[in-house]
Amino acid sequence: MNRRHVHRWERASDRARVAAELLEEAASLQETGMRLGGGGATPPAASAAPEPVQPVSSAPAAAPSPEPAAPATPEAPAEHPACVTARRAVERGDRDAALDALDRAVEAEPEHGGLLLARAALLSTTGRHAAAQRDVERVLGRDPDDPAALTALGVVLSRRGRWGDAAAPLRRATHVAPDQAPAWYYLGEALNHVDDLDGALAAFTRAGELAPRDARAFYGQGIVLDRLNRPGDATQMYRRSREV
């Protein structure tokens, strides 16, 4: 079965948009980590930039919409001003300004996990994966079970093409915070790339259950079902992705 690779990163505007989405998505993860008692950082955190799984030729061409970040609960701390500034900068396509804001903030608060993970997300969108991984590992050095940092590490490793290595921290993230859809989604990506199709389908399915408005989870299910030679089921998932 032929595959084609979808290039989401060809335009700077796409990279900026996805980076902004990541800052919001991982802010939700970090807030959850605080409520679970893990992680010493205030939000937002970010998993590194996502790249979609490799779809088969029958997949629809339209890219699905991302899952909006969950709203902060009353227990969640306020978002760091530098992260607000960074997100606004990437939304207007100025990643340099965003990184500058985060660099200055990290210099002032070098142990702030939310700042480190937000910077890691932006570094990864520019291909600076090694620097992104160092920021993530600084957070994990303080709290090895931080769910946002575990997810971030898994995605950074994925972006470096180390899909097999990425699965371990992503599995750990789903164990530490089993109700967090992003960790399940990225685990599905990693497992699909190492041809663990049953595991990938289970992970994408769980992501869809937790985030029924996230079109990517259903799109991922369609891709895996296509690879499992279940075209009828795959078509249903592609249709559901478009409907979402």
PDB file of N, CA, C and O in Angstrom, residues 134-194:
ATOM      1  N   ARG A 134      16.992  19.337  25.438  1.00  0.00           N
ATOM      2  CA  ARG A 134      17.672  19.747  26.663  1.00  0.00           C
ATOM      3  C   ARG A 134      16.719  20.476  27.601  1.00  0.00           C
ATOM      4  O   ARG A 134      16.751  20.256  28.823  1.00  0.00           O
ATOM      5  N   ASP A 135      15.873  21.344  27.060  1.00  0.00           N
ATOM      6  CA  ASP A 135      14.908  22.041  27.912  1.00  0.00           C
ATOM      7  C   ASP A 135      13.945  21.061  28.564  1.00  0.00           C
ATOM      8  O   ASP A 135      13.639  21.159  29.758  1.00  0.00           O
ATOM      9  N   VAL A 136      13.464  20.096  27.787  1.00  0.00           N
ATOM     10  CA  VAL A 136      12.531  19.117  28.333  1.00  0.00           C
ATOM     11  C   VAL A 136      13.193  18.289  29.426  1.00  0.00           C
ATOM     12  O   VAL A 136      12.605  18.037  30.489  1.00  0.00           O
ATOM     13  N   GLU A 137      14.431  17.879  29.171  1.00  0.00           N
ATOM     14  CA  GLU A 137      15.117  17.038  30.151  1.00  0.00           C
ATOM     15  C   GLU A 137      15.439  17.793  31.430  1.00  0.00           C
ATOM     16  O   GLU A 137      15.559  17.182  32.498  1.00  0.00           O
ATOM     17  N   ARG A 138      15.581  19.100  31.366  1.00  0.00           N
ATOM     18  CA  ARG A 138      15.747  19.892  32.590  1.00  0.00           C
ATOM     19  C   ARG A 138      14.512  19.786  33.474  1.00  0.00           C
ATOM     20  O   ARG A 138      14.619  19.680  34.697  1.00  0.00           O
ATOM     21  N   VAL A 139      13.347  19.789  32.852  1.00  0.00           N
ATOM     22  CA  VAL A 139      12.109  19.645  33.623  1.00  0.00           C
ATOM     23  C   VAL A 139      12.011  18.239  34.199  1.00  0.00           C
ATOM     24  O   VAL A 139      11.680  18.055  35.377  1.00  0.00           O
ATOM     25  N   LEU A 140      12.315  17.235  33.396  1.00  0.00           N
ATOM     26  CA  LEU A 140      12.248  15.859  33.876  1.00  0.00           C
ATOM     27  C   LEU A 140      13.304  15.566  34.936  1.00  0.00           C
ATOM     28  O   LEU A 140      13.108  14.683  35.768  1.00  0.00           O
ATOM     29  N   GLY A 141      14.400  16.291  34.913  1.00  0.00           N
ATOM     30  CA  GLY A 141      15.417  16.108  35.946  1.00  0.00           C
ATOM     31  C   GLY A 141      14.885  16.461  37.321  1.00  0.00           C
ATOM     32  O   GLY A 141      15.322  15.893  38.337  1.00  0.00           O
ATOM     33  N   ARG A 142      13.949  17.378  37.376  1.00  0.00           N
ATOM     34  CA  ARG A 142      13.354  17.772  38.648  1.00  0.00           C
ATOM     35  C   ARG A 142      12.147  16.898  38.992  1.00  0.00           C
ATOM     36  O   ARG A 142      11.899  16.590  40.142  1.00  0.00           O
ATOM     37  N   ASP A 143      11.394  16.514  37.989  1.00  0.00           N
ATOM     38  CA  ASP A 143      10.214  15.671  38.203  1.00  0.00           C
ATOM     39  C   ASP A 143      10.103  14.677  37.056  1.00  0.00           C
ATOM     40  O   ASP A 143       9.568  14.996  35.994  1.00  0.00           O
ATOM     41  N   PRO A 144      10.604  13.449  37.232  1.00  0.00           N
ATOM     42  CA  PRO A 144      10.591  12.458  36.150  1.00  0.00           C
ATOM     43  C   PRO A 144       9.194  12.045  35.704  1.00  0.00           C
ATOM     44  O   PRO A 144       9.060  11.433  34.646  1.00  0.00           O
ATOM     45  N   ASP A 145       8.169  12.364  36.487  1.00  0.00           N
ATOM     46  CA  ASP A 145       6.817  11.960  36.142  1.00  0.00           C
ATOM     47  C   ASP A 145       5.944  13.140  35.722  1.00  0.00           C
ATOM     48  O   ASP A 145       4.707  13.032  35.739  1.00  0.00           O
ATOM     49  N   ASP A 146       6.554  14.242  35.336  1.00  0.00           N
ATOM     50  CA  ASP A 146       5.782  15.371  34.842  1.00  0.00           C
ATOM     51  C   ASP A 146       5.120  14.955  33.530  1.00  0.00           C
ATOM     52  O   ASP A 146       5.803  14.668  32.546  1.00  0.00           O
ATOM     53  N   PRO A 147       3.769  14.895  33.461  1.00  0.00           N
ATOM     54  CA  PRO A 147       3.127  14.361  32.256  1.00  0.00           C
ATOM     55  C   PRO A 147       3.354  15.222  31.024  1.00  0.00           C
ATOM     56  O   PRO A 147       3.492  14.694  29.912  1.00  0.00           O
ATOM     57  N   ALA A 148       3.390  16.549  31.191  1.00  0.00           N
ATOM     58  CA  ALA A 148       3.628  17.417  30.038  1.00  0.00           C
ATOM     59  C   ALA A 148       5.034  17.225  29.504  1.00  0.00           C
ATOM     60  O   ALA A 148       5.261  17.174  28.292  1.00  0.00           O
ATOM     61  N   ALA A 149       6.015  17.110  30.409  1.00  0.00           N
ATOM     62  CA  ALA A 149       7.399  16.932  29.976  1.00  0.00           C
ATOM     63  C   ALA A 149       7.607  15.568  29.335  1.00  0.00           C
ATOM     64  O   ALA A 149       8.356  15.436  28.361  1.00  0.00           O
ATOM     65  N   LEU A 150       6.970  14.536  29.870  1.00  0.00           N
ATOM     66  CA  LEU A 150       7.073  13.210  29.259  1.00  0.00           C
ATOM     67  C   LEU A 150       6.498  13.221  27.845  1.00  0.00           C
ATOM     68  O   LEU A 150       7.085  12.653  26.914  1.00  0.00           O
ATOM     69  N   THR A 151       5.354  13.882  27.688  1.00  0.00           N
ATOM     70  CA  THR A 151       4.777  13.999  26.355  1.00  0.00           C
ATOM     71  C   THR A 151       5.694  14.783  25.437  1.00  0.00           C
ATOM     72  O   THR A 151       5.923  14.406  24.285  1.00  0.00           O
ATOM     73  N   ALA A 152       6.238  15.879  25.957  1.00  0.00           N
ATOM     74  CA  ALA A 152       7.142  16.701  25.160  1.00  0.00           C
ATOM     75  C   ALA A 152       8.365  15.911  24.713  1.00  0.00           C
ATOM     76  O   ALA A 152       8.777  15.983  23.555  1.00  0.00           O
ATOM     77  N   LEU A 153       8.942  15.129  25.624  1.00  0.00           N
ATOM     78  CA  LEU A 153      10.118  14.337  25.259  1.00  0.00           C
ATOM     79  C   LEU A 153       9.771  13.342  24.168  1.00  0.00           C
ATOM     80  O   LEU A 153      10.522  13.172  23.191  1.00  0.00           O
ATOM     81  N   GLY A 154       8.622  12.688  24.298  1.00  0.00           N
ATOM     82  CA  GLY A 154       8.227  11.735  23.281  1.00  0.00           C
ATOM     83  C   GLY A 154       8.084  12.370  21.915  1.00  0.00           C
ATOM     84  O   GLY A 154       8.506  11.805  20.904  1.00  0.00           O
ATOM     85  N   VAL A 155       7.522  13.579  21.875  1.00  0.00           N
ATOM     86  CA  VAL A 155       7.310  14.203  20.577  1.00  0.00           C
ATOM     87  C   VAL A 155       8.622  14.738  20.007  1.00  0.00           C
ATOM     88  O   VAL A 155       8.851  14.666  18.806  1.00  0.00           O
ATOM     89  N   VAL A 156       9.503  15.269  20.856  1.00  0.00           N
ATOM     90  CA  VAL A 156      10.805  15.719  20.361  1.00  0.00           C
ATOM     91  C   VAL A 156      11.566  14.543  19.762  1.00  0.00           C
ATOM     92  O   VAL A 156      12.164  14.647  18.685  1.00  0.00           O
ATOM     93  N   LEU A 157      11.561  13.408  20.444  1.00  0.00           N
ATOM     94  CA  LEU A 157      12.233  12.228  19.909  1.00  0.00           C
ATOM     95  C   LEU A 157      11.598  11.782  18.593  1.00  0.00           C
ATOM     96  O   LEU A 157      12.294  11.365  17.664  1.00  0.00           O
ATOM     97  N   SER A 158      10.280  11.909  18.511  1.00  0.00           N
ATOM     98  CA  SER A 158       9.606  11.577  17.260  1.00  0.00           C
ATOM     99  C   SER A 158      10.072  12.479  16.132  1.00  0.00           C
ATOM    100  O   SER A 158      10.341  12.030  15.014  1.00  0.00           O
ATOM    101  N   ARG A 159      10.186  13.771  16.418  1.00  0.00           N
ATOM    102  CA  ARG A 159      10.619  14.714  15.392  1.00  0.00           C
ATOM    103  C   ARG A 159      12.053  14.443  14.955  1.00  0.00           C
ATOM    104  O   ARG A 159      12.454  14.815  13.859  1.00  0.00           O
ATOM    105  N   ARG A 160      12.824  13.802  15.820  1.00  0.00           N
ATOM    106  CA  ARG A 160      14.193  13.434  15.456  1.00  0.00           C
ATOM    107  C   ARG A 160      14.230  12.082  14.743  1.00  0.00           C
ATOM    108  O   ARG A 160      15.296  11.564  14.449  1.00  0.00           O
ATOM    109  N   GLY A 161      13.069  11.517  14.475  1.00  0.00           N
ATOM    110  CA  GLY A 161      12.993  10.240  13.788  1.00  0.00           C
ATOM    111  C   GLY A 161      13.200   9.038  14.681  1.00  0.00           C
ATOM    112  O   GLY A 161      13.288   7.911  14.188  1.00  0.00           O
ATOM    113  N   ARG A 162      13.232   9.242  15.984  1.00  0.00           N
ATOM    114  CA  ARG A 162      13.477   8.156  16.931  1.00  0.00           C
ATOM    115  C   ARG A 162      12.133   7.670  17.473  1.00  0.00           C
ATOM    116  O   ARG A 162      11.838   7.779  18.669  1.00  0.00           O
ATOM    117  N   TRP A 163      11.325   7.132  16.589  1.00  0.00           N
ATOM    118  CA  TRP A 163       9.968   6.768  16.945  1.00  0.00           C
ATOM    119  C   TRP A 163       9.918   5.682  18.018  1.00  0.00           C
ATOM    120  O   TRP A 163       9.059   5.729  18.911  1.00  0.00           O
ATOM    121  N   GLY A 164      10.784   4.705  17.928  1.00  0.00           N
ATOM    122  CA  GLY A 164      10.801   3.654  18.935  1.00  0.00           C
ATOM    123  C   GLY A 164      11.143   4.193  20.313  1.00  0.00           C
ATOM    124  O   GLY A 164      10.516   3.823  21.317  1.00  0.00           O
ATOM    125  N   ASP A 165      12.143   5.071  20.381  1.00  0.00           N
ATOM    126  CA  ASP A 165      12.512   5.674  21.658  1.00  0.00           C
ATOM    127  C   ASP A 165      11.401   6.572  22.191  1.00  0.00           C
ATOM    128  O   ASP A 165      11.238   6.720  23.408  1.00  0.00           O
ATOM    129  N   ALA A 166      10.652   7.186  21.288  1.00  0.00           N
ATOM    130  CA  ALA A 166       9.596   8.106  21.712  1.00  0.00           C
ATOM    131  C   ALA A 166       8.471   7.390  22.444  1.00  0.00           C
ATOM    132  O   ALA A 166       7.803   7.977  23.301  1.00  0.00           O
ATOM    133  N   ALA A 167       8.246   6.131  22.113  1.00  0.00           N
ATOM    134  CA  ALA A 167       7.102   5.433  22.686  1.00  0.00           C
ATOM    135  C   ALA A 167       7.200   5.293  24.201  1.00  0.00           C
ATOM    136  O   ALA A 167       6.170   5.362  24.892  1.00  0.00           O
ATOM    137  N   ALA A 168       8.402   5.118  24.748  1.00  0.00           N
ATOM    138  CA  ALA A 168       8.536   4.881  26.187  1.00  0.00           C
ATOM    139  C   ALA A 168       8.056   6.065  27.022  1.00  0.00           C
ATOM    140  O   ALA A 168       7.217   5.890  27.928  1.00  0.00           O
ATOM    141  N   PRO A 169       8.552   7.297  26.807  1.00  0.00           N
ATOM    142  CA  PRO A 169       8.025   8.402  27.608  1.00  0.00           C
ATOM    143  C   PRO A 169       6.553   8.681  27.349  1.00  0.00           C
ATOM    144  O   PRO A 169       5.830   9.104  28.265  1.00  0.00           O
ATOM    145  N   LEU A 170       6.083   8.431  26.130  1.00  0.00           N
ATOM    146  CA  LEU A 170       4.665   8.651  25.852  1.00  0.00           C
ATOM    147  C   LEU A 170       3.809   7.633  26.595  1.00  0.00           C
ATOM    148  O   LEU A 170       2.740   7.980  27.127  1.00  0.00           O
ATOM    149  N   ARG A 171       4.254   6.390  26.646  1.00  0.00           N
ATOM    150  CA  ARG A 171       3.532   5.395  27.440  1.00  0.00           C
ATOM    151  C   ARG A 171       3.504   5.806  28.908  1.00  0.00           C
ATOM    152  O   ARG A 171       2.487   5.662  29.596  1.00  0.00           O
ATOM    153  N   ARG A 172       4.640   6.298  29.393  1.00  0.00           N
ATOM    154  CA  ARG A 172       4.700   6.731  30.788  1.00  0.00           C
ATOM    155  C   ARG A 172       3.744   7.892  31.033  1.00  0.00           C
ATOM    156  O   ARG A 172       3.076   7.952  32.068  1.00  0.00           O
ATOM    157  N   ALA A 173       3.664   8.803  30.072  1.00  0.00           N
ATOM    158  CA  ALA A 173       2.757   9.937  30.208  1.00  0.00           C
ATOM    159  C   ALA A 173       1.309   9.467  30.305  1.00  0.00           C
ATOM    160  O   ALA A 173       0.525   9.993  31.107  1.00  0.00           O
ATOM    161  N   THR A 174       0.941   8.467  29.501  1.00  0.00           N
ATOM    162  CA  THR A 174      -0.433   7.973  29.563  1.00  0.00           C
ATOM    163  C   THR A 174      -0.701   7.237  30.861  1.00  0.00           C
ATOM    164  O   THR A 174      -1.852   7.164  31.315  1.00  0.00           O
ATOM    165  N   HIS A 175       0.350   6.706  31.485  1.00  0.00           N
ATOM    166  CA  HIS A 175       0.185   6.045  32.786  1.00  0.00           C
ATOM    167  C   HIS A 175       0.044   7.076  33.902  1.00  0.00           C
ATOM    168  O   HIS A 175      -0.798   6.926  34.786  1.00  0.00           O
ATOM    169  N   VAL A 176       0.865   8.120  33.855  1.00  0.00           N
ATOM    170  CA  VAL A 176       0.833   9.143  34.894  1.00  0.00           C
ATOM    171  C   VAL A 176      -0.438   9.979  34.810  1.00  0.00           C
ATOM    172  O   VAL A 176      -1.043  10.332  35.831  1.00  0.00           O
ATOM    173  N   ALA A 177      -0.840  10.322  33.604  1.00  0.00           N
ATOM    174  CA  ALA A 177      -2.029  11.152  33.387  1.00  0.00           C
ATOM    175  C   ALA A 177      -2.893  10.486  32.332  1.00  0.00           C
ATOM    176  O   ALA A 177      -2.934  10.922  31.181  1.00  0.00           O
ATOM    177  N   PRO A 178      -3.613   9.430  32.678  1.00  0.00           N
ATOM    178  CA  PRO A 178      -4.327   8.639  31.669  1.00  0.00           C
ATOM    179  C   PRO A 178      -5.496   9.350  31.012  1.00  0.00           C
ATOM    180  O   PRO A 178      -6.029   8.842  30.015  1.00  0.00           O
ATOM    181  N   ASP A 179      -5.890  10.507  31.536  1.00  0.00           N
ATOM    182  CA  ASP A 179      -7.018  11.220  30.945  1.00  0.00           C
ATOM    183  C   ASP A 179      -6.585  12.342  30.021  1.00  0.00           C
ATOM    184  O   ASP A 179      -7.403  13.177  29.623  1.00  0.00           O
ATOM    185  N   GLN A 180      -5.305  12.360  29.628  1.00  0.00           N
ATOM    186  CA  GLN A 180      -4.794  13.424  28.773  1.00  0.00           C
ATOM    187  C   GLN A 180      -4.686  12.943  27.333  1.00  0.00           C
ATOM    188  O   GLN A 180      -3.819  12.136  26.979  1.00  0.00           O
ATOM    189  N   ALA A 181      -5.576  13.453  26.486  1.00  0.00           N
ATOM    190  CA  ALA A 181      -5.650  13.000  25.100  1.00  0.00           C
ATOM    191  C   ALA A 181      -4.374  13.223  24.292  1.00  0.00           C
ATOM    192  O   ALA A 181      -4.018  12.366  23.475  1.00  0.00           O
ATOM    193  N   PRO A 182      -3.654  14.367  24.446  1.00  0.00           N
ATOM    194  CA  PRO A 182      -2.459  14.553  23.607  1.00  0.00           C
ATOM    195  C   PRO A 182      -1.436  13.432  23.748  1.00  0.00           C
ATOM    196  O   PRO A 182      -0.849  13.005  22.752  1.00  0.00           O
ATOM    197  N   ALA A 183      -1.212  12.945  24.963  1.00  0.00           N
ATOM    198  CA  ALA A 183      -0.232  11.878  25.137  1.00  0.00           C
ATOM    199  C   ALA A 183      -0.661  10.627  24.379  1.00  0.00           C
ATOM    200  O   ALA A 183       0.170   9.953  23.750  1.00  0.00           O
ATOM    201  N   TRP A 184      -1.941  10.313  24.414  1.00  0.00           N
ATOM    202  CA  TRP A 184      -2.435   9.146  23.676  1.00  0.00           C
ATOM    203  C   TRP A 184      -2.292   9.355  22.174  1.00  0.00           C
ATOM    204  O   TRP A 184      -1.920   8.428  21.442  1.00  0.00           O
ATOM    205  N   TYR A 185      -2.593  10.576  21.718  1.00  0.00           N
ATOM    206  CA  TYR A 185      -2.489  10.840  20.280  1.00  0.00           C
ATOM    207  C   TYR A 185      -1.051  10.668  19.791  1.00  0.00           C
ATOM    208  O   TYR A 185      -0.795   9.999  18.784  1.00  0.00           O
ATOM    209  N   TYR A 186      -0.099  11.286  20.498  1.00  0.00           N
ATOM    210  CA  TYR A 186       1.292  11.192  20.065  1.00  0.00           C
ATOM    211  C   TYR A 186       1.828   9.776  20.210  1.00  0.00           C
ATOM    212  O   TYR A 186       2.674   9.349  19.425  1.00  0.00           O
ATOM    213  N   LEU A 187       1.327   9.037  21.207  1.00  0.00           N
ATOM    214  CA  LEU A 187       1.705   7.627  21.309  1.00  0.00           C
ATOM    215  C   LEU A 187       1.211   6.869  20.083  1.00  0.00           C
ATOM    216  O   LEU A 187       1.927   6.018  19.535  1.00  0.00           O
ATOM    217  N   GLY A 188       0.005   7.168  19.636  1.00  0.00           N
ATOM    218  CA  GLY A 188      -0.502   6.548  18.416  1.00  0.00           C
ATOM    219  C   GLY A 188       0.387   6.830  17.223  1.00  0.00           C
ATOM    220  O   GLY A 188       0.664   5.934  16.415  1.00  0.00           O
ATOM    221  N   GLU A 189       0.858   8.075  17.098  1.00  0.00           N
ATOM    222  CA  GLU A 189       1.776   8.421  16.011  1.00  0.00           C
ATOM    223  C   GLU A 189       3.035   7.564  16.064  1.00  0.00           C
ATOM    224  O   GLU A 189       3.473   7.005  15.064  1.00  0.00           O
ATOM    225  N   ALA A 190       3.631   7.503  17.261  1.00  0.00           N
ATOM    226  CA  ALA A 190       4.891   6.765  17.396  1.00  0.00           C
ATOM    227  C   ALA A 190       4.700   5.291  17.066  1.00  0.00           C
ATOM    228  O   ALA A 190       5.502   4.688  16.336  1.00  0.00           O
ATOM    229  N   LEU A 191       3.644   4.691  17.599  1.00  0.00           N
ATOM    230  CA  LEU A 191       3.424   3.267  17.369  1.00  0.00           C
ATOM    231  C   LEU A 191       3.095   2.979  15.910  1.00  0.00           C
ATOM    232  O   LEU A 191       3.490   1.935  15.371  1.00  0.00           O
ATOM    233  N   ASN A 192       2.394   3.879  15.256  1.00  0.00           N
ATOM    234  CA  ASN A 192       2.126   3.694  13.831  1.00  0.00           C
ATOM    235  C   ASN A 192       3.429   3.658  13.035  1.00  0.00           C
ATOM    236  O   ASN A 192       3.587   2.859  12.111  1.00  0.00           O
ATOM    237  N   HIS A 193       4.374   4.517  13.404  1.00  0.00           N
ATOM    238  CA  HIS A 193       5.635   4.584  12.673  1.00  0.00           C
ATOM    239  C   HIS A 193       6.520   3.361  12.904  1.00  0.00           C
ATOM    240  O   HIS A 193       7.395   3.080  12.086  1.00  0.00           O
ATOM    241  N   VAL A 194       6.331   2.659  14.021  1.00  0.00           N
ATOM    242  CA  VAL A 194       7.119   1.442  14.246  1.00  0.00           C
ATOM    243  C   VAL A 194       6.290   0.193  13.928  1.00  0.00           C
ATOM    244  O   VAL A 194       6.658  -0.916  14.289  1.00  0.00           O
TER     245      VAL A 194
END
